[in-house]
Amino acid sequence: MIESLLFADLANDLPAAVRLQRLVSTLRAHFHCDAVVLLRLEGQHLRPVAIEGLVHEALGRRFAVSQHPRLAAILARHGVTHFHHESTLPDPYDGLLDARTGEPLPVHDCMGSGLHVEGRPWGALTLDALQADAFDEDAALQLQRLTSAVEAAVRISRLESEIRALRLSHSDAPASDPAYEYDEGDILGQSEAIVRLLDELQVVAESDLSVLLLGETGVGKELFAHRLHRLSRRRDKPLIHVNCAALPESLAESEMFGHVRGAFSGAASARPGRIEAADGGTLFLDEVGELPLAIQAKLLRTLQNGEIQRLGADQPRRVDVRVIAATNRSLREQVRAGHFRADLYHRLSVYPIPIPPLRERDHDVLLLAGRFLERNRARLGLRSLRLSASAEQALRAYPWPGNVRELEHVISRAALKAISRGARRTDIVTLEAALLDLDLELNDGAVPLQPPQSHSPIRAASAITSAAASVLSADAAGSAAILPLRETLARSQRQAIAAALTAHDQNWAKAARVLGIDSSNLHKLARRLGMKGDAVTAR
């Protein structure tokens, strides 16, 4: 009976993720067990691709094989491995069963089978039952017989994914694997926004068009740049990362374009620059909005003519690079303000790709939390680390102005707090909402949060609080002089920042949230406007 159900799904035209989810659901019902998990082997880790009976965030975890002896034993042999209820080996799903969240697993049975596709290890299938002796010899024989159907479902899902990827790219690029829930590299997510984005990246990766990645601080622009390079025809050539914000202006030209011996004091030998190092590959310009204007002109020449000239050299050199740039600012606003060249902007933004903030990614926050929970569990040597129901609700309610990076820091900080407050490493450590230290007032109306489309300092300054508005009104009444537009804008920015700081007792982090700007960018803007020190007054 179960064989006919499984093979019927193989014949149906189903999305790969749906097929694999139906597979584990059917197996759970047939064996009357409490959890079934299908895991894919990725290097030295096993990643769940379909689960039934575990908490939702378990889909975001990756289980290091070396740290989970049951999983290692299942992978090490062909056939079914049965763990008797008296087994002393730790269970990887401690605290993660949906029916027993936060509790140690009672006496229970477990069995699993290693899976192979085209003669190579693919992953594992595990079954857990809370009832002792739930899996007898007959159950193990049934699972052995069904393993071929499970492997066939995996194989068909993979082939369908490859066909879909080839249709998207019309190329011989390595196929992405959307069937296994979009976890190429460290990009994790199942939301519609991420699915669409990764499909778009698959298509554009094979071109040599310049790509501009747009997104708030912490959305993972660097990960998407690495994915673009990995899927491109240049994947066997270097990807050179340049953090434009960290380039000292005095050394920026040498760093980017290189120099010859004697070009300046201390140049004892010739040295290629970052652009030359990327020849044949990809140049990733992170925080490109911070690039000095003098360097922007030379970079434009490189993009136009494919040439660079080392500092102090007489002759140019030919280079072949594909440029991927990233920014959390609005470069259009930067162009209008005179801080970024319009011609370079148009060269870089041939194909702009906005990366969605975490608050627009549905339930991806729990998947990502699962990944960070498992990472911290391993790092701290804990038996198990999980979220309480209230913590899950708090994560989903919070607007995440710092996006994925902020989420990672929140989970890491909460895990350390739990240990410092007496949690033992042999316990199932449950993180409560209070440990997360999330300012949920951001969503409760105390400080209305209007997520900006860009973290541009110029646009952010227009999203001021009512306190800032009163400062502006008072200033307007006291001065009838008409100033140049740039000075008027700078004055408005100073007033907005000062008002936000005053309203929040000089707390820069809270002021940044009110203004809709990342905290580090707020500090940069304040320095540029001549506002220094913790106590700031409007000018």
Coordinates of C-alpha atoms in Angstrom, one line a residue:
M1 CA 0.0 0.0 0.0
I2 CA 2.6 2.5 1.0
E3 CA 4.8 1.6 -2.0
S4 CA 1.9 2.5 -4.3
L5 CA 1.4 5.9 -2.5
L6 CA 5.1 6.7 -2.8
F7 CA 5.4 5.8 -6.5
A8 CA 2.2 7.6 -7.4
D9 CA 3.8 10.8 -6.1
L10 CA 6.8 10.1 -8.3
A11 CA 4.6 10.1 -11.4
N12 CA 2.7 13.3 -10.4
D13 CA 3.9 16.7 -11.6
L14 CA 4.6 18.2 -8.2
P15 CA 7.0 20.9 -7.0
A16 CA 10.1 19.1 -5.6
A17 CA 9.6 20.6 -2.1
V18 CA 6.0 19.4 -2.1
R19 CA 7.0 15.9 -3.2
L20 CA 9.6 15.5 -0.5
Q21 CA 7.3 16.9 2.2
R22 CA 4.5 14.4 1.1
L23 CA 7.2 11.7 1.3
V24 CA 8.0 12.3 5.0
S25 CA 4.3 12.8 5.9
T26 CA 3.5 9.4 4.3
L27 CA 6.3 7.7 6.1
R28 CA 5.3 9.2 9.4
A29 CA 1.7 8.0 9.0
H30 CA 2.8 4.5 7.9
F31 CA 5.2 3.9 10.8
H32 CA 3.0 5.6 13.4
C33 CA 6.0 7.5 14.6
D34 CA 6.5 11.0 16.0
A35 CA 9.1 12.5 13.6
V36 CA 10.5 11.8 10.2
V37 CA 13.3 13.9 8.8
L38 CA 15.0 13.9 5.3
L39 CA 18.5 15.3 5.5
R40 CA 20.8 16.2 2.7
L41 CA 24.6 15.8 3.1
E42 CA 26.5 19.1 2.4
G43 CA 30.2 18.6 3.1
Q44 CA 30.5 17.7 6.8
H45 CA 26.9 18.7 7.6
L46 CA 23.5 17.3 7.3
R47 CA 20.7 19.8 6.4
P48 CA 17.0 19.0 6.8
V49 CA 15.1 19.5 3.5
A50 CA 11.8 18.0 4.7
I51 CA 10.5 17.5 8.2
E52 CA 7.4 16.1 9.9
G53 CA 7.1 16.3 13.7
L54 CA 9.9 18.8 14.4
V55 CA 9.6 22.5 15.2
H56 CA 9.6 24.7 12.1
E57 CA 13.0 26.3 12.9
A58 CA 14.7 22.9 12.6
L59 CA 14.6 23.4 8.8
G60 CA 17.2 26.1 9.3
R61 CA 19.6 24.0 11.2
R62 CA 22.7 22.2 9.9
F63 CA 23.9 19.2 11.9
A64 CA 27.6 18.6 12.0
V65 CA 28.1 14.9 11.4
S66 CA 31.1 14.8 13.7
Q67 CA 29.0 16.1 16.6
H68 CA 26.1 13.8 16.2
P69 CA 27.1 10.1 16.6
R70 CA 23.7 8.8 15.6
L71 CA 23.7 10.6 12.3
A72 CA 27.3 9.5 11.7
A73 CA 26.4 5.9 12.3
I74 CA 23.5 6.1 9.9
L75 CA 25.7 7.6 7.2
A76 CA 28.5 5.1 7.7
R77 CA 26.6 2.0 6.5
H78 CA 24.3 0.9 3.7
G79 CA 21.0 -0.3 5.0
V80 CA 18.9 0.5 8.1
T81 CA 20.5 1.4 11.5
H82 CA 18.3 0.9 14.5
F83 CA 19.0 2.5 17.9
H84 CA 17.4 0.7 20.7
H85 CA 15.6 2.7 23.3
E86 CA 18.4 1.9 25.8
S87 CA 21.0 3.6 23.5
T88 CA 23.2 6.1 25.3
L89 CA 24.1 8.0 22.1
P90 CA 22.7 11.6 22.2
D91 CA 19.8 12.3 20.0
P92 CA 20.3 15.3 17.5
Y93 CA 16.6 16.2 17.9
D94 CA 16.6 16.7 21.7
G95 CA 14.2 19.5 22.5
L96 CA 13.1 19.9 18.8
L97 CA 10.2 17.4 18.6
D98 CA 7.0 19.4 18.1
A99 CA 5.1 17.4 20.7
R100 CA 7.9 17.7 23.3
T101 CA 9.5 21.1 22.7
G102 CA 11.9 22.0 25.5
E103 CA 11.8 18.6 27.1
P104 CA 14.4 15.8 27.0
L105 CA 13.2 13.0 24.8
P106 CA 11.7 10.2 26.9
V107 CA 12.7 6.6 26.3
H108 CA 12.2 6.2 22.6
D109 CA 13.1 4.3 19.5
C110 CA 15.0 5.6 16.5
M111 CA 16.0 4.2 13.1
G112 CA 17.5 5.6 10.0
S113 CA 18.9 4.9 6.6
G114 CA 21.7 6.4 4.6
L115 CA 20.6 7.5 1.1
H116 CA 22.6 7.2 -2.1
V117 CA 22.0 8.9 -5.5
E118 CA 23.9 7.7 -8.6
G119 CA 26.2 5.7 -6.4
R120 CA 27.2 8.6 -4.1
P121 CA 26.1 9.4 -0.6
W122 CA 23.3 11.9 -0.7
G123 CA 22.0 12.1 2.9
A124 CA 19.9 10.3 5.4
L125 CA 16.4 9.5 6.5
T126 CA 15.6 9.3 10.2
L127 CA 12.5 8.2 12.1
D128 CA 11.9 8.8 15.8
A129 CA 9.1 7.4 18.0
L130 CA 8.5 8.3 21.7
Q131 CA 7.2 4.8 22.4
A132 CA 9.8 2.2 23.4
D133 CA 10.1 -0.7 21.0
A134 CA 8.1 1.1 18.3
F135 CA 10.5 -0.1 15.6
D136 CA 10.8 -3.9 15.5
E137 CA 12.7 -6.1 13.0
D138 CA 9.7 -5.9 10.6
A139 CA 9.7 -2.1 10.7
A140 CA 13.4 -2.1 9.8
L141 CA 12.8 -4.5 6.9
Q142 CA 10.0 -2.2 5.7
L143 CA 12.2 0.8 5.8
Q144 CA 15.0 -1.1 4.0
R145 CA 12.5 -1.9 1.2
L146 CA 11.2 1.6 1.0
T147 CA 14.6 3.2 0.8
S148 CA 14.8 2.8 -3.0
A149 CA 11.5 4.7 -3.3
V150 CA 12.9 7.5 -1.2
E151 CA 16.1 7.6 -3.2
A152 CA 14.0 7.7 -6.4
A153 CA 12.0 10.7 -5.1
V154 CA 15.3 12.5 -4.3
R155 CA 16.7 11.7 -7.7
I156 CA 13.6 12.9 -9.6
S157 CA 13.4 16.1 -7.6
R158 CA 17.1 16.8 -8.3
L159 CA 16.6 16.3 -12.1
E160 CA 13.6 18.5 -12.1
S161 CA 15.5 21.2 -10.3
E162 CA 18.3 21.0 -12.9
I163 CA 15.9 21.2 -15.8
R164 CA 14.2 24.2 -14.2
A165 CA 17.5 25.9 -13.7
L166 CA 18.7 25.3 -17.2
R167 CA 15.4 26.8 -18.6
L168 CA 16.0 29.9 -16.5
S169 CA 19.6 30.4 -17.5
H170 CA 19.7 28.9 -21.0
S171 CA 23.3 28.0 -20.3
D172 CA 25.6 25.4 -19.1
A173 CA 25.9 27.0 -15.7
P174 CA 25.9 24.7 -12.7
A175 CA 22.3 24.2 -11.8
S176 CA 21.0 25.7 -8.6
D177 CA 18.9 23.5 -6.4
P178 CA 15.6 25.2 -5.6
A179 CA 14.0 21.9 -4.8
Y180 CA 16.1 21.8 -1.6
E181 CA 14.8 25.1 -0.4
Y182 CA 17.3 27.7 -1.7
D183 CA 20.2 27.1 0.6
E184 CA 23.1 27.6 -1.9
G185 CA 26.1 28.8 0.0
D186 CA 24.8 30.3 3.2
I187 CA 21.7 31.9 1.7
L188 CA 18.8 30.4 3.5
G189 CA 15.1 31.0 2.9
Q190 CA 11.8 29.7 1.6
S191 CA 9.9 33.0 1.3
E192 CA 8.5 34.1 -2.0
A193 CA 10.8 37.1 -2.0
I194 CA 13.9 35.0 -1.7
V195 CA 12.7 32.4 -4.3
R196 CA 12.1 35.2 -6.9
L197 CA 15.5 36.8 -6.1
L198 CA 17.5 33.6 -6.5
D199 CA 15.7 32.8 -9.8
E200 CA 16.7 36.3 -11.0
L201 CA 20.3 35.8 -9.9
Q202 CA 20.4 32.5 -11.8
V203 CA 19.5 34.3 -15.0
V204 CA 21.7 37.4 -14.6
A205 CA 24.8 35.5 -13.4
E206 CA 25.7 34.3 -16.8
S207 CA 25.8 37.7 -18.3
D208 CA 28.8 40.1 -17.9
L209 CA 26.5 43.0 -17.0
S210 CA 27.5 45.2 -14.1
V211 CA 25.2 44.4 -11.2
L212 CA 24.3 46.8 -8.3
L213 CA 23.0 45.0 -5.2
L214 CA 20.7 47.3 -3.2
G215 CA 19.7 46.6 0.4
E216 CA 19.7 47.7 4.0
T217 CA 22.6 47.0 6.3
G218 CA 22.7 43.3 7.3
V219 CA 20.7 41.7 4.5
G220 CA 23.7 39.7 3.2
K221 CA 24.7 41.6 0.1
E222 CA 28.2 39.9 0.2
L223 CA 26.6 36.5 0.1
F224 CA 24.6 37.3 -2.9
A225 CA 27.7 38.7 -4.7
H226 CA 29.5 35.5 -4.0
R227 CA 26.6 33.5 -5.4
L228 CA 26.5 35.6 -8.6
H229 CA 30.2 34.9 -9.1
R230 CA 29.8 31.2 -8.3
L231 CA 27.1 30.9 -11.0
S232 CA 28.9 32.9 -13.6
R233 CA 31.3 31.8 -16.4
R234 CA 34.0 33.5 -14.4
R235 CA 33.6 31.1 -11.4
D236 CA 37.1 29.5 -11.9
K237 CA 38.7 33.0 -11.7
P238 CA 39.2 35.1 -8.6
L239 CA 36.5 37.2 -6.9
I240 CA 38.2 40.2 -5.4
H241 CA 36.4 42.0 -2.5
V242 CA 37.0 45.7 -2.0
N243 CA 35.4 47.4 1.0
C244 CA 35.2 51.0 -0.3
A245 CA 34.4 52.4 3.1
A246 CA 37.7 51.1 4.5
L247 CA 39.9 52.5 1.7
P248 CA 42.1 55.3 3.1
E249 CA 41.7 58.2 0.7
S250 CA 45.4 58.8 0.5
L251 CA 46.1 55.2 -0.5
A252 CA 42.9 54.4 -2.4
E253 CA 44.4 54.9 -5.9
S254 CA 47.3 52.6 -5.2
E255 CA 45.0 50.0 -3.6
M256 CA 42.6 50.0 -6.5
F257 CA 45.0 50.4 -9.5
G258 CA 48.4 49.4 -8.2
H259 CA 51.7 51.3 -8.4
V260 CA 55.2 51.1 -9.9
R261 CA 58.4 51.1 -8.0
G262 CA 59.2 54.6 -6.8
A263 CA 55.7 56.0 -7.5
F264 CA 55.6 57.5 -4.0
S265 CA 57.7 57.4 -0.8
G266 CA 57.8 53.8 0.5
A267 CA 57.0 52.2 -2.9
A268 CA 60.0 49.9 -2.8
S269 CA 58.6 47.6 -5.5
A270 CA 55.8 47.4 -8.0
R271 CA 52.4 46.1 -6.8
P272 CA 49.2 45.3 -8.7
G273 CA 46.0 46.8 -7.5
R274 CA 42.7 45.1 -6.6
I275 CA 41.3 45.6 -10.1
E276 CA 44.2 43.9 -11.8
A277 CA 44.1 41.0 -9.3
A278 CA 40.5 40.4 -10.4
D279 CA 41.5 40.2 -14.1
G280 CA 39.4 37.5 -15.8
G281 CA 37.1 37.3 -12.7
T282 CA 34.8 39.5 -10.7
L283 CA 35.4 42.7 -8.7
F284 CA 33.1 43.2 -5.8
L285 CA 32.8 46.8 -4.7
D286 CA 31.2 46.7 -1.3
E287 CA 29.8 50.0 0.1
V288 CA 30.5 51.6 -3.3
G289 CA 28.8 54.8 -2.2
E290 CA 31.8 55.5 0.0
L291 CA 34.3 55.5 -2.9
P292 CA 36.2 58.9 -3.1
L293 CA 35.3 61.1 -6.1
A294 CA 38.9 61.1 -7.4
I295 CA 38.8 57.3 -7.6
Q296 CA 35.3 57.3 -9.2
A297 CA 36.7 59.0 -12.3
K298 CA 39.5 56.4 -12.8
L299 CA 37.1 53.5 -12.2
L300 CA 34.8 54.9 -14.8
R301 CA 37.6 54.8 -17.3
T302 CA 38.2 51.1 -16.5
L303 CA 34.6 50.3 -17.0
Q304 CA 34.5 52.1 -20.3
N305 CA 37.8 51.1 -21.8
G306 CA 38.8 48.0 -19.9
E307 CA 42.1 49.7 -19.0
I308 CA 43.9 50.6 -15.8
Q309 CA 47.0 52.6 -15.2
R310 CA 49.2 51.9 -12.2
L311 CA 50.2 54.9 -10.1
G312 CA 53.4 56.3 -11.6
A313 CA 53.2 54.2 -14.8
D314 CA 53.3 55.6 -18.3
Q315 CA 51.3 52.9 -20.1
P316 CA 47.9 51.5 -19.4
R317 CA 47.2 47.8 -18.9
R318 CA 44.2 45.9 -20.3
V319 CA 42.0 44.1 -17.8
D320 CA 38.8 42.0 -18.1
V321 CA 36.6 42.3 -15.0
R322 CA 33.0 41.9 -14.2
V323 CA 31.9 44.4 -11.6
I324 CA 29.4 43.7 -8.8
A325 CA 28.7 46.7 -6.6
A326 CA 26.7 46.9 -3.4
T327 CA 25.3 49.8 -1.3
N328 CA 22.9 50.4 1.5
R329 CA 22.5 54.0 0.3
S330 CA 20.4 55.6 -2.5
L331 CA 23.0 56.3 -5.1
R332 CA 20.5 58.5 -7.0
E333 CA 20.4 60.8 -3.9
Q334 CA 24.1 60.7 -3.8
V335 CA 24.3 61.8 -7.4
R336 CA 21.9 64.7 -6.7
A337 CA 23.9 65.8 -3.7
G338 CA 27.1 65.8 -5.8
H339 CA 28.8 63.0 -3.8
F340 CA 28.7 60.4 -6.6
R341 CA 29.3 60.7 -10.3
A342 CA 26.2 60.2 -12.5
D343 CA 28.1 58.5 -15.3
L344 CA 29.6 56.0 -12.9
Y345 CA 26.3 55.4 -11.3
H346 CA 24.8 54.5 -14.7
R347 CA 27.7 52.2 -15.5
L348 CA 27.4 50.3 -12.2
S349 CA 23.6 50.0 -12.2
V350 CA 23.1 48.3 -15.5
Y351 CA 21.2 45.6 -13.6
P352 CA 20.1 46.8 -10.1
I353 CA 18.9 44.0 -7.8
P354 CA 17.1 45.0 -4.6
I355 CA 17.6 42.5 -1.7
P356 CA 14.5 42.2 0.5
P357 CA 14.9 43.1 4.2
L358 CA 14.2 40.4 6.7
R359 CA 10.8 41.9 7.7
E360 CA 9.6 41.2 4.2
R361 CA 10.6 37.5 4.2
D362 CA 7.7 35.9 6.0
H363 CA 8.8 33.0 8.2
D364 CA 12.4 33.0 7.1
V365 CA 13.3 34.6 10.4
L366 CA 12.6 31.2 12.2
L367 CA 14.7 29.3 9.6
L368 CA 17.6 31.7 10.1
A369 CA 17.2 31.5 13.8
G370 CA 17.4 27.8 13.6
R371 CA 20.7 28.1 11.7
F372 CA 22.2 30.4 14.4
L373 CA 20.8 28.3 17.2
E374 CA 22.6 25.2 16.0
R375 CA 25.8 27.2 15.3
N376 CA 25.8 28.5 18.9
R377 CA 24.9 25.1 20.4
A378 CA 28.0 23.6 18.7
R379 CA 30.2 26.6 19.6
L380 CA 29.2 26.6 23.3
G381 CA 29.1 22.8 23.6
L382 CA 25.4 22.6 24.6
R383 CA 23.3 19.5 24.5
S384 CA 20.4 21.5 22.9
L385 CA 19.5 25.1 22.3
R386 CA 16.0 26.1 21.2
L387 CA 13.5 28.9 21.4
S388 CA 10.4 29.1 23.5
A389 CA 7.1 29.8 21.9
S390 CA 7.1 33.4 23.2
A391 CA 10.6 33.9 21.8
E392 CA 9.5 32.7 18.4
Q393 CA 6.6 35.2 18.5
A394 CA 9.0 38.0 19.5
L395 CA 11.3 37.2 16.6
R396 CA 8.4 37.3 14.2
A397 CA 7.0 40.5 15.6
Y398 CA 10.2 42.5 15.6
P399 CA 11.0 44.6 12.4
W400 CA 14.7 43.8 12.3
P401 CA 16.3 47.2 11.3
G402 CA 19.7 45.4 11.3
N403 CA 18.3 42.4 9.3
V404 CA 20.0 39.0 9.2
R405 CA 23.2 40.3 10.9
E406 CA 21.1 41.7 13.8
L407 CA 19.3 38.4 14.1
E408 CA 22.6 36.5 14.4
H409 CA 23.9 38.8 17.1
V410 CA 20.6 38.6 19.0
I411 CA 20.7 34.7 19.1
S412 CA 24.4 34.6 20.0
R413 CA 24.0 37.2 22.8
A414 CA 20.9 35.4 24.2
A415 CA 22.8 32.0 24.3
L416 CA 25.6 33.5 26.2
K417 CA 23.2 35.2 28.6
A418 CA 21.5 31.9 29.3
I419 CA 24.9 30.3 30.2
S420 CA 25.9 33.2 32.3
R421 CA 22.6 32.9 34.3
G422 CA 23.2 29.3 35.3
A423 CA 22.1 27.1 32.4
R424 CA 24.1 23.9 32.3
R425 CA 25.6 22.6 29.1
T426 CA 24.0 19.2 29.7
D427 CA 20.5 20.8 29.8
I428 CA 18.1 21.6 27.0
V429 CA 18.6 25.3 27.0
T430 CA 15.5 27.3 26.1
L431 CA 15.8 30.9 25.2
E432 CA 12.9 33.0 26.5
A433 CA 11.7 36.2 24.9
A434 CA 13.2 38.3 27.7
L435 CA 16.7 37.0 26.9
L436 CA 16.5 38.4 23.3
D437 CA 16.4 42.0 24.4
L438 CA 14.2 43.1 21.5
D439 CA 12.7 46.6 21.6
L440 CA 9.2 45.5 20.7
E441 CA 8.0 49.1 21.3
L442 CA 9.2 49.5 17.7
N443 CA 6.1 47.6 16.7
D444 CA 3.7 48.7 19.4
G445 CA 3.2 52.3 18.3
A446 CA 5.4 54.0 20.9
V447 CA 7.9 54.9 18.1
P448 CA 6.1 54.4 14.8
L449 CA 8.5 52.6 12.5
Q450 CA 8.2 53.3 8.8
P451 CA 10.7 51.1 7.1
P452 CA 12.5 53.2 4.4
Q453 CA 13.1 51.9 0.9
S454 CA 16.7 52.9 1.3
H455 CA 19.1 53.6 4.2
S456 CA 20.2 56.8 2.4
P457 CA 21.1 59.5 5.0
I458 CA 19.3 62.1 2.9
R459 CA 16.1 60.2 2.7
A460 CA 16.3 59.0 6.3
A461 CA 16.6 62.6 7.5
S462 CA 13.2 63.4 6.0
A463 CA 11.6 60.6 8.1
I464 CA 12.0 62.6 11.4
T465 CA 9.9 62.4 14.5
S466 CA 7.5 65.0 15.7
A467 CA 10.2 66.3 18.0
A468 CA 12.4 67.0 15.0
A469 CA 9.5 68.7 13.3
S470 CA 9.1 71.1 16.2
V471 CA 12.8 72.0 16.1
L472 CA 12.5 72.7 12.3
S473 CA 9.5 74.9 12.9
A474 CA 11.2 76.9 15.6
D475 CA 14.3 77.4 13.4
A476 CA 12.2 78.5 10.4
A477 CA 10.5 81.1 12.5
G478 CA 13.8 82.5 13.7
S479 CA 15.5 82.8 10.3
A480 CA 14.2 84.2 7.1
A481 CA 17.5 83.9 5.2
I482 CA 17.5 81.8 2.1
L483 CA 20.5 79.5 2.1
P484 CA 21.9 77.3 -0.7
L485 CA 20.0 74.0 -1.1
R486 CA 23.0 71.9 0.1
E487 CA 23.4 74.0 3.3
T488 CA 19.6 73.9 3.9
L489 CA 19.7 70.1 3.6
A490 CA 22.7 69.8 5.9
R491 CA 21.0 72.0 8.4
S492 CA 17.8 69.9 8.3
Q493 CA 19.8 66.8 8.8
R494 CA 21.6 68.2 11.8
Q495 CA 18.3 69.3 13.3
A496 CA 16.7 65.9 12.8
I497 CA 19.6 64.1 14.4
A498 CA 19.8 66.5 17.3
A499 CA 16.0 66.2 17.9
A500 CA 16.1 62.4 17.8
L501 CA 19.0 62.3 20.2
T502 CA 17.3 64.7 22.6
A503 CA 14.1 62.7 22.5
H504 CA 16.0 59.5 23.4
D505 CA 18.5 60.8 26.0
Q506 CA 21.5 60.9 23.6
N507 CA 21.0 57.1 22.8
W508 CA 22.5 56.9 19.2
A509 CA 21.0 53.4 18.6
K510 CA 17.5 54.5 19.4
A511 CA 17.9 57.7 17.5
A512 CA 19.0 55.7 14.4
R513 CA 15.9 53.6 14.6
V514 CA 13.6 56.6 14.7
L515 CA 15.4 58.2 11.8
G516 CA 15.2 54.9 9.8
I517 CA 19.0 54.7 9.4
D518 CA 21.6 52.1 10.4
S519 CA 23.5 53.2 13.6
S520 CA 26.9 53.1 12.0
N521 CA 25.7 55.2 9.1
L522 CA 24.2 57.7 11.5
H523 CA 27.6 58.2 13.1
K524 CA 29.2 58.6 9.7
L525 CA 26.6 61.2 8.7
A526 CA 27.0 63.1 12.0
R527 CA 30.8 63.2 11.5
R528 CA 30.4 64.5 8.0
L529 CA 28.0 67.2 9.3
G530 CA 30.5 68.3 11.9
M531 CA 28.5 66.9 14.8
K532 CA 30.9 65.3 17.2
G533 CA 30.7 63.9 20.7
D534 CA 27.8 62.3 22.6
A535 CA 26.0 65.6 23.4
V536 CA 24.9 67.1 20.1
T537 CA 23.1 70.4 19.6
A538 CA 21.3 71.6 16.4
R539 CA 23.1 74.2 14.4

